[in-house]
Structures are given as C-alpha cells and as structure tokens.
XYZ file of C-alpha atoms in Angstrom:
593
model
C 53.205 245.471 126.193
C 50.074 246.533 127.341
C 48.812 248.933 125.020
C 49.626 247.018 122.303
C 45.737 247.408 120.849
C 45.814 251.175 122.201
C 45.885 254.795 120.274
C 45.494 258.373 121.070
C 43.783 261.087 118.963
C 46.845 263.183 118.077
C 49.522 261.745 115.145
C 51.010 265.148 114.884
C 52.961 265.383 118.365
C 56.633 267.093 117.969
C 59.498 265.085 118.016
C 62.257 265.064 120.029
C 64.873 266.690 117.245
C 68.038 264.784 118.937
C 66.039 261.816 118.577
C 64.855 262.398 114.712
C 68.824 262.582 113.785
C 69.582 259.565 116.026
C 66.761 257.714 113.681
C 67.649 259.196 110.722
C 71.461 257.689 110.502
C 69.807 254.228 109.560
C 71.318 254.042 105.957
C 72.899 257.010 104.033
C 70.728 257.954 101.744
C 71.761 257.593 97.979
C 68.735 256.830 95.869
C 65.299 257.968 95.535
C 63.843 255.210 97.018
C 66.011 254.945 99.994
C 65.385 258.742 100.715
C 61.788 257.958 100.222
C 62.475 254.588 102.768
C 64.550 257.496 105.258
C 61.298 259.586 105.226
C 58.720 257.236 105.538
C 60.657 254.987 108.369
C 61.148 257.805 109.985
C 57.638 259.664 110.409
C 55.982 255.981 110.700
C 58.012 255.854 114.094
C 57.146 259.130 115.358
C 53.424 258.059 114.096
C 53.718 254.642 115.615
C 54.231 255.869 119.699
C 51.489 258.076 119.293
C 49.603 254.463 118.660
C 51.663 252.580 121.093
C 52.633 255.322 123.829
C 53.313 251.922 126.266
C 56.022 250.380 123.857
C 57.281 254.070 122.961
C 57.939 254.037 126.924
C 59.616 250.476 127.156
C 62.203 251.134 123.937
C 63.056 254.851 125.907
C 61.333 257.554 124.266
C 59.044 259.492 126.674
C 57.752 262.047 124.913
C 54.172 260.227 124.880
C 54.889 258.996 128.563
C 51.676 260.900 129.548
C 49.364 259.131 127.081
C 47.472 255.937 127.859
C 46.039 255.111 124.768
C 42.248 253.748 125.207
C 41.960 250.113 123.478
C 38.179 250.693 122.229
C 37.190 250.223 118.787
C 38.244 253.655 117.194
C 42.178 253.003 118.516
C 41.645 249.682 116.361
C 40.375 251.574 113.222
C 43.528 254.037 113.658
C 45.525 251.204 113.852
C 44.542 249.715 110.782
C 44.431 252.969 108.867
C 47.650 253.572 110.008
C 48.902 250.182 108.380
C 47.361 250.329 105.544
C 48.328 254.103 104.488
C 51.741 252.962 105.054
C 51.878 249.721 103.307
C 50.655 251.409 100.350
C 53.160 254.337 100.810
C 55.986 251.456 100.303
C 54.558 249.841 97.571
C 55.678 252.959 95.323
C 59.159 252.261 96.501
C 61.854 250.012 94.492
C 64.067 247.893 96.556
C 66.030 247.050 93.782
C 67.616 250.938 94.399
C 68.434 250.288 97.976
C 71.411 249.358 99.866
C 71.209 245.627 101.606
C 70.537 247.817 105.100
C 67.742 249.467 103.610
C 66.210 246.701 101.808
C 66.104 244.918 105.232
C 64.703 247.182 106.864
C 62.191 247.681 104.271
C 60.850 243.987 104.574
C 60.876 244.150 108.961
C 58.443 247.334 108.039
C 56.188 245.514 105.696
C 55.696 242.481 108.212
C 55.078 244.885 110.627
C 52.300 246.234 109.131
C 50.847 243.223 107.836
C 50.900 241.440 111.123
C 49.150 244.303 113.029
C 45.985 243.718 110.424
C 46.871 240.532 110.798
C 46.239 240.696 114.748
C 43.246 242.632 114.477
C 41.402 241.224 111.094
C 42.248 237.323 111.908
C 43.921 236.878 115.516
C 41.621 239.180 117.270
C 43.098 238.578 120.891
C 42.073 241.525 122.100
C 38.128 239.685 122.208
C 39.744 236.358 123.856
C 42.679 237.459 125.969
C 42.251 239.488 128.892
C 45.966 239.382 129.941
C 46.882 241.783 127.672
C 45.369 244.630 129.179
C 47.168 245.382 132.350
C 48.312 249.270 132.613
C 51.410 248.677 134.691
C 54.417 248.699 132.576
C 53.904 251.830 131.721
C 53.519 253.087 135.329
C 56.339 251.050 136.592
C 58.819 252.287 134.360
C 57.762 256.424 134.415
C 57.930 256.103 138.273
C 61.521 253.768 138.068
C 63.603 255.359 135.511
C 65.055 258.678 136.282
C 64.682 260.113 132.932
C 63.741 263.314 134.064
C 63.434 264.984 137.806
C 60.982 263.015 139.729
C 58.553 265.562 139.910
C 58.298 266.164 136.148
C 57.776 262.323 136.057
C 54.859 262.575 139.289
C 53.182 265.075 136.296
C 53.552 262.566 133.500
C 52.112 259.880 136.063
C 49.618 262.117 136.958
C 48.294 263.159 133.598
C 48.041 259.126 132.387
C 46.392 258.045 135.319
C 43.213 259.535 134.290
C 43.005 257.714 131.351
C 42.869 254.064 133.622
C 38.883 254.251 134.099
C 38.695 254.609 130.316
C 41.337 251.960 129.475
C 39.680 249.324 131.923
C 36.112 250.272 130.881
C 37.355 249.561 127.026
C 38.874 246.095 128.025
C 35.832 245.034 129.094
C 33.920 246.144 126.190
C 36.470 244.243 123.937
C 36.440 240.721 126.155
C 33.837 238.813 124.720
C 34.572 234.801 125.163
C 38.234 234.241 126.801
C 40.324 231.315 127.036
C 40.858 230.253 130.921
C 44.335 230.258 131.346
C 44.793 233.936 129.533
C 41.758 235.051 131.714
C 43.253 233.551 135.316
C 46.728 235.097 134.564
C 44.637 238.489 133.777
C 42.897 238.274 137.297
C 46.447 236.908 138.843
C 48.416 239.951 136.878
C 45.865 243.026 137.748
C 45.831 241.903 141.227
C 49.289 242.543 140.757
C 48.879 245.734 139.471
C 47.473 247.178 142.708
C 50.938 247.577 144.076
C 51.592 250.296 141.667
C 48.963 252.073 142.764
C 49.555 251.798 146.540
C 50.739 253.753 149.578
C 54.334 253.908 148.499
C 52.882 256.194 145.626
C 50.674 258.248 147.625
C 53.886 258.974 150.349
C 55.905 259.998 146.857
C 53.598 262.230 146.027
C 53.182 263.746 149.385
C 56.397 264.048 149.638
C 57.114 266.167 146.033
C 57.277 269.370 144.910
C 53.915 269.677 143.784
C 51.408 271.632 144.508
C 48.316 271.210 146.491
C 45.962 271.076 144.088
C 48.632 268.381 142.409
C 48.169 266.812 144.928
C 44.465 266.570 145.436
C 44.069 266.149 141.695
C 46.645 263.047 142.117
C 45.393 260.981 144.991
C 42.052 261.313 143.137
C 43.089 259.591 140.036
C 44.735 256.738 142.519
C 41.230 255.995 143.556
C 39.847 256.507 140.043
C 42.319 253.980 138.981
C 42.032 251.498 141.624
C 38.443 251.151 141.420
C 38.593 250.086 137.738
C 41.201 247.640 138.305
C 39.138 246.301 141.089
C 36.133 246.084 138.565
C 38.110 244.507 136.282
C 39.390 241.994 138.441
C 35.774 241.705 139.436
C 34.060 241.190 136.167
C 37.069 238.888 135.235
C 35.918 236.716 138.544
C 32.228 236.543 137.404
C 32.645 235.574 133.777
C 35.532 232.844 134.780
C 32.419 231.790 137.277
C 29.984 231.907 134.756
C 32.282 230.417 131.779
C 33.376 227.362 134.496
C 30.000 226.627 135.591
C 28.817 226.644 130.969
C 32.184 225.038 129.795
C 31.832 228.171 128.126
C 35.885 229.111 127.191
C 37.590 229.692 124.190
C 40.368 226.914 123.337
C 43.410 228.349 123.730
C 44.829 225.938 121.371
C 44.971 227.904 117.963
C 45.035 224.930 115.648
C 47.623 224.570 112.337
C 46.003 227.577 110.394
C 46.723 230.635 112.775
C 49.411 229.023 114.760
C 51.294 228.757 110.310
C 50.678 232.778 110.424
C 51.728 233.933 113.619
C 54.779 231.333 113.340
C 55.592 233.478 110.243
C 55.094 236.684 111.746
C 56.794 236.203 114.793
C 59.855 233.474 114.263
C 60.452 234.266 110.503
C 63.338 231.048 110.888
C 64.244 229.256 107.813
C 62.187 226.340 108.608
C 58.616 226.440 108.480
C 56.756 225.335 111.670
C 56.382 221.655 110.621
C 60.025 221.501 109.518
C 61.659 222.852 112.981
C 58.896 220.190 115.226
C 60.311 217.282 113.368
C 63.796 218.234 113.654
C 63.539 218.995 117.454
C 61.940 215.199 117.900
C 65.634 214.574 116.195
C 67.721 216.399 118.472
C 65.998 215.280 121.083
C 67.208 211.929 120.711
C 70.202 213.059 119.940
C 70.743 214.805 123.497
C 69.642 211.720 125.337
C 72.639 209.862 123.388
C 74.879 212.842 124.167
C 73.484 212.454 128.409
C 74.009 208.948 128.598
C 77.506 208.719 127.347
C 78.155 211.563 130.348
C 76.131 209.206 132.383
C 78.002 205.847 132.322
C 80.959 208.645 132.960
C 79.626 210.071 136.100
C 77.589 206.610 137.605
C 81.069 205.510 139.362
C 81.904 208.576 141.300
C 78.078 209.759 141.690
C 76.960 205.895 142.692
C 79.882 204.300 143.966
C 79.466 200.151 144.073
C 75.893 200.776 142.616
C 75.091 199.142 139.585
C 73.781 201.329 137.053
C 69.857 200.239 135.405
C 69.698 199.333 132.342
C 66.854 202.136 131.062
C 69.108 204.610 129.753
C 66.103 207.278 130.489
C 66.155 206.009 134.316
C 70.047 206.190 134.622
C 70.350 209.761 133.353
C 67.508 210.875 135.638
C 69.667 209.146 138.899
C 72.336 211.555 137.697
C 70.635 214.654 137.370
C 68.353 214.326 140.846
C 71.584 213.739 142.652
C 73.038 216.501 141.125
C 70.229 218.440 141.536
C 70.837 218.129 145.414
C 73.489 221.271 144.609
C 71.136 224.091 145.104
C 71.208 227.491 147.164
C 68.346 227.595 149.424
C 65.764 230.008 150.123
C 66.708 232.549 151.218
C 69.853 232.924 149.244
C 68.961 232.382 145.550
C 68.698 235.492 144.796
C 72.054 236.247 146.163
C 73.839 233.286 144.392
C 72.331 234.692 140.924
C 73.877 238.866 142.166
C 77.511 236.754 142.830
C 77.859 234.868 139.464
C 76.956 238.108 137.321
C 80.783 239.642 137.598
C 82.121 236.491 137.108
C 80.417 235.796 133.781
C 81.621 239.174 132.540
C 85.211 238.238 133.473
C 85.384 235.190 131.884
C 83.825 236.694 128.205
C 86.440 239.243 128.983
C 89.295 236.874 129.537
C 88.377 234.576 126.444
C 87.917 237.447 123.946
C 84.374 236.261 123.149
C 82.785 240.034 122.796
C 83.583 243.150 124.395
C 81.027 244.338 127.453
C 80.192 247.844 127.988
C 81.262 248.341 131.866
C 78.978 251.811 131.873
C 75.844 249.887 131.577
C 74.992 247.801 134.760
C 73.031 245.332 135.802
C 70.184 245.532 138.273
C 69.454 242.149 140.134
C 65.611 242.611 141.780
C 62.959 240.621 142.852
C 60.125 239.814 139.554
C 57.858 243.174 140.757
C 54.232 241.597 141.629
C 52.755 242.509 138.372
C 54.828 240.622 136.230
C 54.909 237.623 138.351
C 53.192 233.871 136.957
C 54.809 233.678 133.586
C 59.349 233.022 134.602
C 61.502 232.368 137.058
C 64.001 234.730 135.403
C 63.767 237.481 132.965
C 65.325 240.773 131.538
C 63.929 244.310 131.374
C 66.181 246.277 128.975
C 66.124 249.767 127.802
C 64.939 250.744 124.875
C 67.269 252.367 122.060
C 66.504 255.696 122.842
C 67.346 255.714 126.336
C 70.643 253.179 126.017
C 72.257 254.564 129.738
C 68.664 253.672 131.638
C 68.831 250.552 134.249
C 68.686 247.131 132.977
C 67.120 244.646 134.988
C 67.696 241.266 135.751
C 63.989 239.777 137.552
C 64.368 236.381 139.872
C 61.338 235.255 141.023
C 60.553 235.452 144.828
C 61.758 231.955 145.650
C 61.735 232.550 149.415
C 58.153 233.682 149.259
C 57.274 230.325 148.396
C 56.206 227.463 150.150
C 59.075 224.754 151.202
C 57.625 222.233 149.006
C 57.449 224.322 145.863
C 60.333 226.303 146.476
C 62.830 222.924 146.902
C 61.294 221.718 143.913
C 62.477 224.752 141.664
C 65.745 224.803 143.787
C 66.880 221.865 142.442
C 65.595 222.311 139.158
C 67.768 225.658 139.287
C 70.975 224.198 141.100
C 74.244 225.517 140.856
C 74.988 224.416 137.556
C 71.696 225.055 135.643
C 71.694 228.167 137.791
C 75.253 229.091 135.824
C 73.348 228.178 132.524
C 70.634 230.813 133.373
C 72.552 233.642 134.547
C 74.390 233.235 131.168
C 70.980 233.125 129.019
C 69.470 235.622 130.435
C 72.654 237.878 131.482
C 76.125 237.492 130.274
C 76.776 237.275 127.408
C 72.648 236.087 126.504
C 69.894 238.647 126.678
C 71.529 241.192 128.790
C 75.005 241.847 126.498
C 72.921 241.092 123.209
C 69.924 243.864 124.302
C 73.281 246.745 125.423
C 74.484 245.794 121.332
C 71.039 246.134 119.709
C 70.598 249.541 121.576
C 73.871 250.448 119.125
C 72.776 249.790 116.043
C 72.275 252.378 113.477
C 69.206 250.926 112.434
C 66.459 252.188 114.194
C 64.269 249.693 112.720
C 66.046 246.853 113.660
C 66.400 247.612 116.988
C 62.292 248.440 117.676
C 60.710 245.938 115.465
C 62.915 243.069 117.637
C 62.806 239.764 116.607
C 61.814 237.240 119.667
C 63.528 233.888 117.664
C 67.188 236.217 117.299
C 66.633 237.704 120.698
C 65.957 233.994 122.297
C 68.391 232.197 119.729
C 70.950 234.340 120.521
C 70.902 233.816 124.364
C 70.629 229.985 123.624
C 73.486 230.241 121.458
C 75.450 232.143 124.110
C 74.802 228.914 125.987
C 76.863 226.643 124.477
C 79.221 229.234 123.375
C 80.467 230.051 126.724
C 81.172 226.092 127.343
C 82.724 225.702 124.096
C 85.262 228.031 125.073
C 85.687 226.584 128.438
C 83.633 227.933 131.148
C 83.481 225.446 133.638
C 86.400 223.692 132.603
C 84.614 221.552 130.464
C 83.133 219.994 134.040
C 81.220 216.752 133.033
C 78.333 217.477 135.572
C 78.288 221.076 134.413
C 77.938 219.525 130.554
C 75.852 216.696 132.333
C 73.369 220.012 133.176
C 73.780 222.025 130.167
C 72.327 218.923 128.341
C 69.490 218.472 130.134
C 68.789 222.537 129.967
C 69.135 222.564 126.126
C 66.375 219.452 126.325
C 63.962 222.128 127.462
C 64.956 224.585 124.292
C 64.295 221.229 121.883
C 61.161 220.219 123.998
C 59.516 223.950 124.133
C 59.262 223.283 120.977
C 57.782 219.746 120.722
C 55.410 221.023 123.514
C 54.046 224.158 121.424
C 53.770 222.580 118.360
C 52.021 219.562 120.148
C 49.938 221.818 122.292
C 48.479 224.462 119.940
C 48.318 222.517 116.552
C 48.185 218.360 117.303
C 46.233 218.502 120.914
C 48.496 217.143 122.939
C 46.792 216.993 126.501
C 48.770 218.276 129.867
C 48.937 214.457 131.319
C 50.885 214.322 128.110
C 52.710 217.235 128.025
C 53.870 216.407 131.722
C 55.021 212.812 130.607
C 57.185 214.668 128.073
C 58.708 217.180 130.637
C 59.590 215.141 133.280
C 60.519 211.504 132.054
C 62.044 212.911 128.904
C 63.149 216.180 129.725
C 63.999 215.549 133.269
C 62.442 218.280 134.623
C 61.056 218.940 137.962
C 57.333 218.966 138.479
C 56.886 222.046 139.502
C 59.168 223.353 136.830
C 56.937 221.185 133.913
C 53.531 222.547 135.941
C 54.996 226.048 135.186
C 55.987 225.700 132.021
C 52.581 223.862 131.257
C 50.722 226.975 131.930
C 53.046 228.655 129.938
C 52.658 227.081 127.029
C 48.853 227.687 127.177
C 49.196 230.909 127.588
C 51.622 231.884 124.690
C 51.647 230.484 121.080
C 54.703 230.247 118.953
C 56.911 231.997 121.361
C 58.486 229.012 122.922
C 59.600 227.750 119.824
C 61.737 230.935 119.277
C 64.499 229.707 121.470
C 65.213 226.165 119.184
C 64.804 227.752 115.733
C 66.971 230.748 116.333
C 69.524 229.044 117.930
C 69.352 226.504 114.723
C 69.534 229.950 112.180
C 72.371 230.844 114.248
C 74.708 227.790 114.444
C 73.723 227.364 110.994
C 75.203 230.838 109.668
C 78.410 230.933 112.074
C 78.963 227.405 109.947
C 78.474 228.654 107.004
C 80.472 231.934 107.591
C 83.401 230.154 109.279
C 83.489 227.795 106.049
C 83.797 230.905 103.833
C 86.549 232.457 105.417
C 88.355 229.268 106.584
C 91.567 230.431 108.400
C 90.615 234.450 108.641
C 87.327 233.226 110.409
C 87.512 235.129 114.495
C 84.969 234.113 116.939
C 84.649 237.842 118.532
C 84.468 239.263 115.323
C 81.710 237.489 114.174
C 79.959 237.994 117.302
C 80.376 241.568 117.175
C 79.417 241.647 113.560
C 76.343 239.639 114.341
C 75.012 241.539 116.962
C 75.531 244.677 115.351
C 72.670 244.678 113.250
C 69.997 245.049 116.215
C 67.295 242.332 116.683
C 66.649 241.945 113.213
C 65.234 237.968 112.075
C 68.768 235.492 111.620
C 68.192 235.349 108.046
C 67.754 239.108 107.675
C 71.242 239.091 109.239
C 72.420 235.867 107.238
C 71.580 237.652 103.818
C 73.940 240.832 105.378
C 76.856 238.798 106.652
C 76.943 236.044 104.065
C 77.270 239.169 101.199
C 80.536 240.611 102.483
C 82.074 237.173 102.096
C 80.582 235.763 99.175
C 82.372 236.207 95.945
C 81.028 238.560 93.712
C-alpha cells in the first residue's frame, strides 16, 4: 500500500453508520472487557483510515477516498501516538473475560500496533526504500470501482490529487541512503504511474458532468501531479547515479536480527525462522525423491529407446524441459489463463471441496503498468467493506515481451504449471479464500490479513485440488506440480539465504535452476524479487506447513466424522487471521473438555 507511512490531520471524520454495525458484530459482547475490546476495536478502525486513507480504499471503505495522507515526519509522530495510546488502552483489558474470538482478535491488535513502532523506531524503510511511495493504488481503484456515480468519484479524484506535490515532496525528504534494487523498482514503478495520470483521464473528465471550473481546477492538478512524479523519478535517477558511481547503497540484505522481528511480525508460523529454513532444505530433498520416481515413470514414453543418465538431477530436468515444450504462445496466454477459470470452479463444485459464490466474478486483465516488475500473476481483491466490488485476476503482458524472454517464461508457465497457477492464485487459492475472508464477522481478522495464511492457504489449495483428482492424477501434471511446490520450499531457502547468511545471486541462480528447475528468466525474476522483499517469500512454505499440520491434527480428532468441505469452510471462516490463531479456534471445539 502506498500510504502505508501516511496520515491526515483529522481523527474525528464520521463514520459510515451501516458500516459501524457491520464492524461491530465481531463477538457478542458479554463481559466488561470484551465490551471494552467492541469499543476500542471499533473506533481504532475508524481512527486507523484516517492514518491509512490508501489501505482504507483497498479493503472498500471510501469515506477517506479523498485524502492522500502526506508521509512527512508529523504523519510518523501520529502514527506512533496513535499506537501507543492504544496499546496502553488494551493493557487495562483482561483476556481471561473474553470469548476465544475476542481474545484473538485482541492479540492480531496488539501486533499490530507493536509492529507499526516497530517499522518506524527499528525498520525505518521509509529512509531506505523508495518503492513504497508510489500514489497509484489509490487512484487506480477510485477511478475503477464504481462505488459511487463516476462523477462523485472525478470529485474524490479531484480533491486527492492536490495532495501529490506534497506527498512526492515528503518522499524525498524521507529517502536518505536506499538500497538499489528498492530504488530501481521505485524509478521502474512511478514511471508506471504516469499512465494514471494520462490522456484517458483528461478525456474522462472532459467528458463528465462537471463543471467548468471542475474542470479547470482538475486538469491543473494533472499537471501538478505529473510534474512531481517526474521529479521524483528524476531525483531517484541522480542519487542511483551518484550512489553507483560511490558504492554508496544500503544492503538490502537485513541480516538475522531484523529479518527474527519482521519474520515474527509478519509470518507468526509455529516455527521460528531458523526452524522452517532447515526443514525446507528437508523437503527439498524429499521432492527430488518424489520427481525422480515420476521420472524413471515418464523416461520411456517421453524418451523412447533413450537411455536415461544416471544424475538423478539431470534426468528430472530432461523431463520437465520436454514438458515444458507444452506452452500457449504469445499472444494467447492470457486467453488460456480466462478459459481454465470456469473450469476450476466446476471441478471444486463437482468434488464438494467448498462452495463458490457465483455473484462474485472474476476479472482476467493485463498487470496495469504501475504494478508491473514484481509477478507474473497476482490478485486484487476487495476489501470487506465493499465484498460485491470486481476482483481481479493480473497476468503479466507476456506478448509485450521480447521472443526470447517471453518463450522462456512460456515454458516455465506451460499448460500444466499454468493449471497450478490459475488454481493458486484463483480457484479455489487466493481468489475463493479472499470472497470467504470478506464474510467473516470479524472485522479484525479480515483487515489485519495475515500474508503466511493468505499464501499458505493458496499453496495448500494446490495440492488439495490434485488430491482429490484434478487432472486425473496425470503423472506429468504431478511431474509439474512437484517441481512448482520446489519453488514454495526454495523461496524459502532463497530468503533465508539471501537476507540473513549472504548467499550471492551466482548462488541463488545455481539453486533455482539446477535444483529447482526453473527457467532463467523465471530465477532472474524471482532473484530481484527476493531482494526486494524480506520474509514474504517464506510465507508460502510455513503456512502451507501450519495448515497441513492442523487439517492432521483435526482429522485425527474426529476420526470418522472428519469432512473435507467442512473443514475448509470452517477454516476459512475466520478471515485472514495467522494458522495458529485459527488452530487454537478449531482445535477447541474438538478437544475434550
């Protein structure tokens, strides 16, 4: 989000009264402190998007859609003020009096608020990475979401659009030594960020019912805003000149210390950092067992008369490259990806694996040039307060690229990893999981999202969908899905490796693409990734670990009474709260009392 270090001047703003009773049927309230918890949750969110008026637009409530809140140093001071009063509000509370619901949500508040000191006191990103201040998101979604007449939104727009100058003039005020990578995707991502701001716009508003003086007052603030994204860009472009000529940058490795706290903030997994790295080395070898049994299965028929070599590594990697020669091309990825979609949702339909909401589609577009550089494929979900908005599913612009590059990520995307994906990121992954988090009566645990459930779940999903059958239990398919869960097990290896033991990139590439089997372009992209982000790409491994652990454990406690759909309704149900926030909720109601 990209005013994730931003504030505005006003904490009393009006709330939305449909949208206070919406929050407010978290828990019922039946003790002091849980009325107390009911209160304070529930003016800390109003509170909070008056801080945050970017991620108050991405979860669906627009009432602060005209705000841009300035990141300078007097947003930060609100920020931690705004912590602080309410971590010491809390402290008067007693869990003991609460219901398990509330108690949860009582803890996801208190890490909250102790990682946003944490981010500011100790992390202090906002001095080292200029990627995080890009004011698109925002933009993107007010103009794309029909959440109120168009020209009502063109107002909004309008009145937010002044505060760009400001915002950009704050960011670079804040940047003081940045890491390269965080400061090239910056320049890459604002560059970007001129399309929102480009003749399109201009025709819209020409074309509204505003007035004249709208008008006028609009296409002023376009140029306003475009000139301090192009100074931005700009002074970006002189101090990576200046930095590259001084070896002047910030590591963007964060060594063992910070990358321990923001592991803890972020994942909150039953394993600690260490624990989950050595036990990915372990399942890594375990999948390489698992790919070469399929591969003496598949040599015949894939290599007929060939013998096989006798590196297992070398004979799995045959396989996959000529399986890999199963792509869609060009032109037509993007296609292949809109086909498979109803498919998916027939066959979790047919198996009884979870029940899909048909009222809330799915949007298929090309990655919009600001959020480009980071995935091939991604999800942009509504928030919980506007659950009927568009979700969309963003493929990268594939035919856009050049042959080389592009034939390179075809195959590492072929028709059977490409299957993989779409369920990941679609059906029944991040798509179905974000449409049942939107549901919960927890308001808390559905904003304060946790990335390791969110990922774990849609790696789960994974081999979920094969365990029941998809694909008839095609050895190729399986052949693929192996070599795709490699990457969850080696994100891991690769962040931990990266960011706390120095692993180089000639390194990190060896790892990729002679163990993981990955294409280079693929390994170059995730490369980059993984020095831009820290922690994150370990989320997918350990929550799919929580995950597989608890349906274990659950399925062992109710032995013949134990229903797949059930538990993945039950499991979902409670937002994207951390898997052993869940796994304290679902293990109560079957543990003897």
């Amino acid at each position: 989000m990209s005013d994730d270090l931003t504030s505005t001047t006003d904490d009393s703003a009006p709330a939305n009264q449909e949208r206070k009773l919406e929050a407010n049927t978290a828990h019922p309230p039946n003790t002091l402190s849980q009325k107390a918890l009911d209160r304070i949750s529930e003016q800390m969110i109003e509170r909070m998007w008056q801080l945050f008026p970017t991620w108050a637009i991405h979860t669906g409530y627009y009432d602060v859609a005209d705000q841009l809140a300035v990141p300078d140093t007097d947003h930060r001071r609100k920020v931690r003020a705004f912590a602080n009063s309410y971590l010491h509000e809390l402290t008067k509370l007693n869990p003991a009096q609460m219901d398990d619901d509330a108690r949860t949500d009582l803890s996801l508040i208190i890490s909250f608020l102790n990682k946003l000191i944490w981010k500011q006191k100790t992390f202090k990103n906002y001095e080292w990475d200029p990627s995080i201040y890009n004011v698109s998101h925002g933009f993107e979604t007010i103009l794309n979401t029909e959440y109120a007449p168009l020209d009502e939104r063109l107002r909004t727009f309008s009145k937010r659009l002044q505060k760009v100058p400001a915002y950009y003039a704050a960011a670079q005020q804040n940047i003081k030594t940045p890491a390269a990578p965080q400061l090239i995707l910056a320049i890459q991502q604002n560059e970007g960020a001129m399309s929102t701001f480009d003749d399109e716009l201009r025709e819209k508003v020409a074309a509204s019912g505003l007035s004249n003086a709208e008008k006028d007052q609009f296409n002023q603030s376009i140029d306003a805003a475009r000139e301090a994204i192009e100074e931005y860009i700009t002074f970006l472009q002189m101090l990576h000149a200046k930095l590259e000529k001084e070896d002047g940058f910030r590591d963007y490795r964060i060594g063992k210390k910070l990358y321990a706290q923001k592991y803890g903030y972020d994942i909150q997994s039953t394993l600690n950092p260490q624990q989950l790295y050595e036990l990915a080395l372990k399942e890594k070898g375990r999948l390489h067992d698992k790919m070469e049994e399929l591969a003496d299965k598949l040599w015949p028929k894939t290599f007929e008369g060939e013998e096989a070599p006798e590196d297992r590594l070398e004979k799995i990697r045959q396989i996959l490259e000529k399986l890999s020669l199963n792509h869609a091309t060009k032109e037509n990825f993007k296609q292949k990806v809109e086909e498979q979609i109803p498919e998916l949702a027939a066959f979790v339909s047919e198996h009884d694996l979870l029940s899909l909401d048909k009222e809330k589609p799915l949007r298929v577009r090309t990655t919009p040039p600001y959020m480009r550089g980071f995935s091939v494929a991604s999800i942009n979900a509504p928030g919980p307060y506007d659950k009927k908005a568009n979700t969309y599913y963003n493929v990268m612009p594939i035919a856009e690229m050049e042959d080389d590059t592009a034939e390179s990520l075809l195959r590492e995307y072929n028709t059977y990893l490409m299957q993989v994906l779409n369920i990941h990121e679609a059906i029944p992954g991040h798509y179905t999981q974000l449409v049942y988090a939107n549901e919960s009566p927890s308001l808390i645990k559905s904003i304060l999202g946790n990335g390791a459930m969110i990922e774990g779940w849609a790696v789960y999903a994974e081999r979920m969908m094969l365990e029941a059958g998809y694909g008839d239990f095609q050895p190729e398919l399986w052949m693929m899905y192996y070599k795709w869960h490699l990457r969850t097990v080696i994100n891991t290896i690769l962040d931990y490796s990266i960011q706390v033991k120095g692993m180089q990139e000639q390194e990190a590439l060896d790892l990729m693409i002679n163990q993981g089997f990955q294409q280079r372009a693929e390994a170059m992209g995730k490369w980059r990734r993984a020095t831009l982000s820290q922690v994150q790409l370990t989320s997918y491994f350990a929550g799919y670990m929580d995950i597989m652990t608890l349906r274990a454990d659950y399925k062992e406690k109710l032995g013949d009474k134990f229903d797949l759909k059930t538990f993945h309704e039950k499991f979902l149900s409670y937002g994207n709260a951390p898997v052993p926030v869940i796994r304290e909720l679902m293990m109560a109601e079957v543990e003897p009392k």
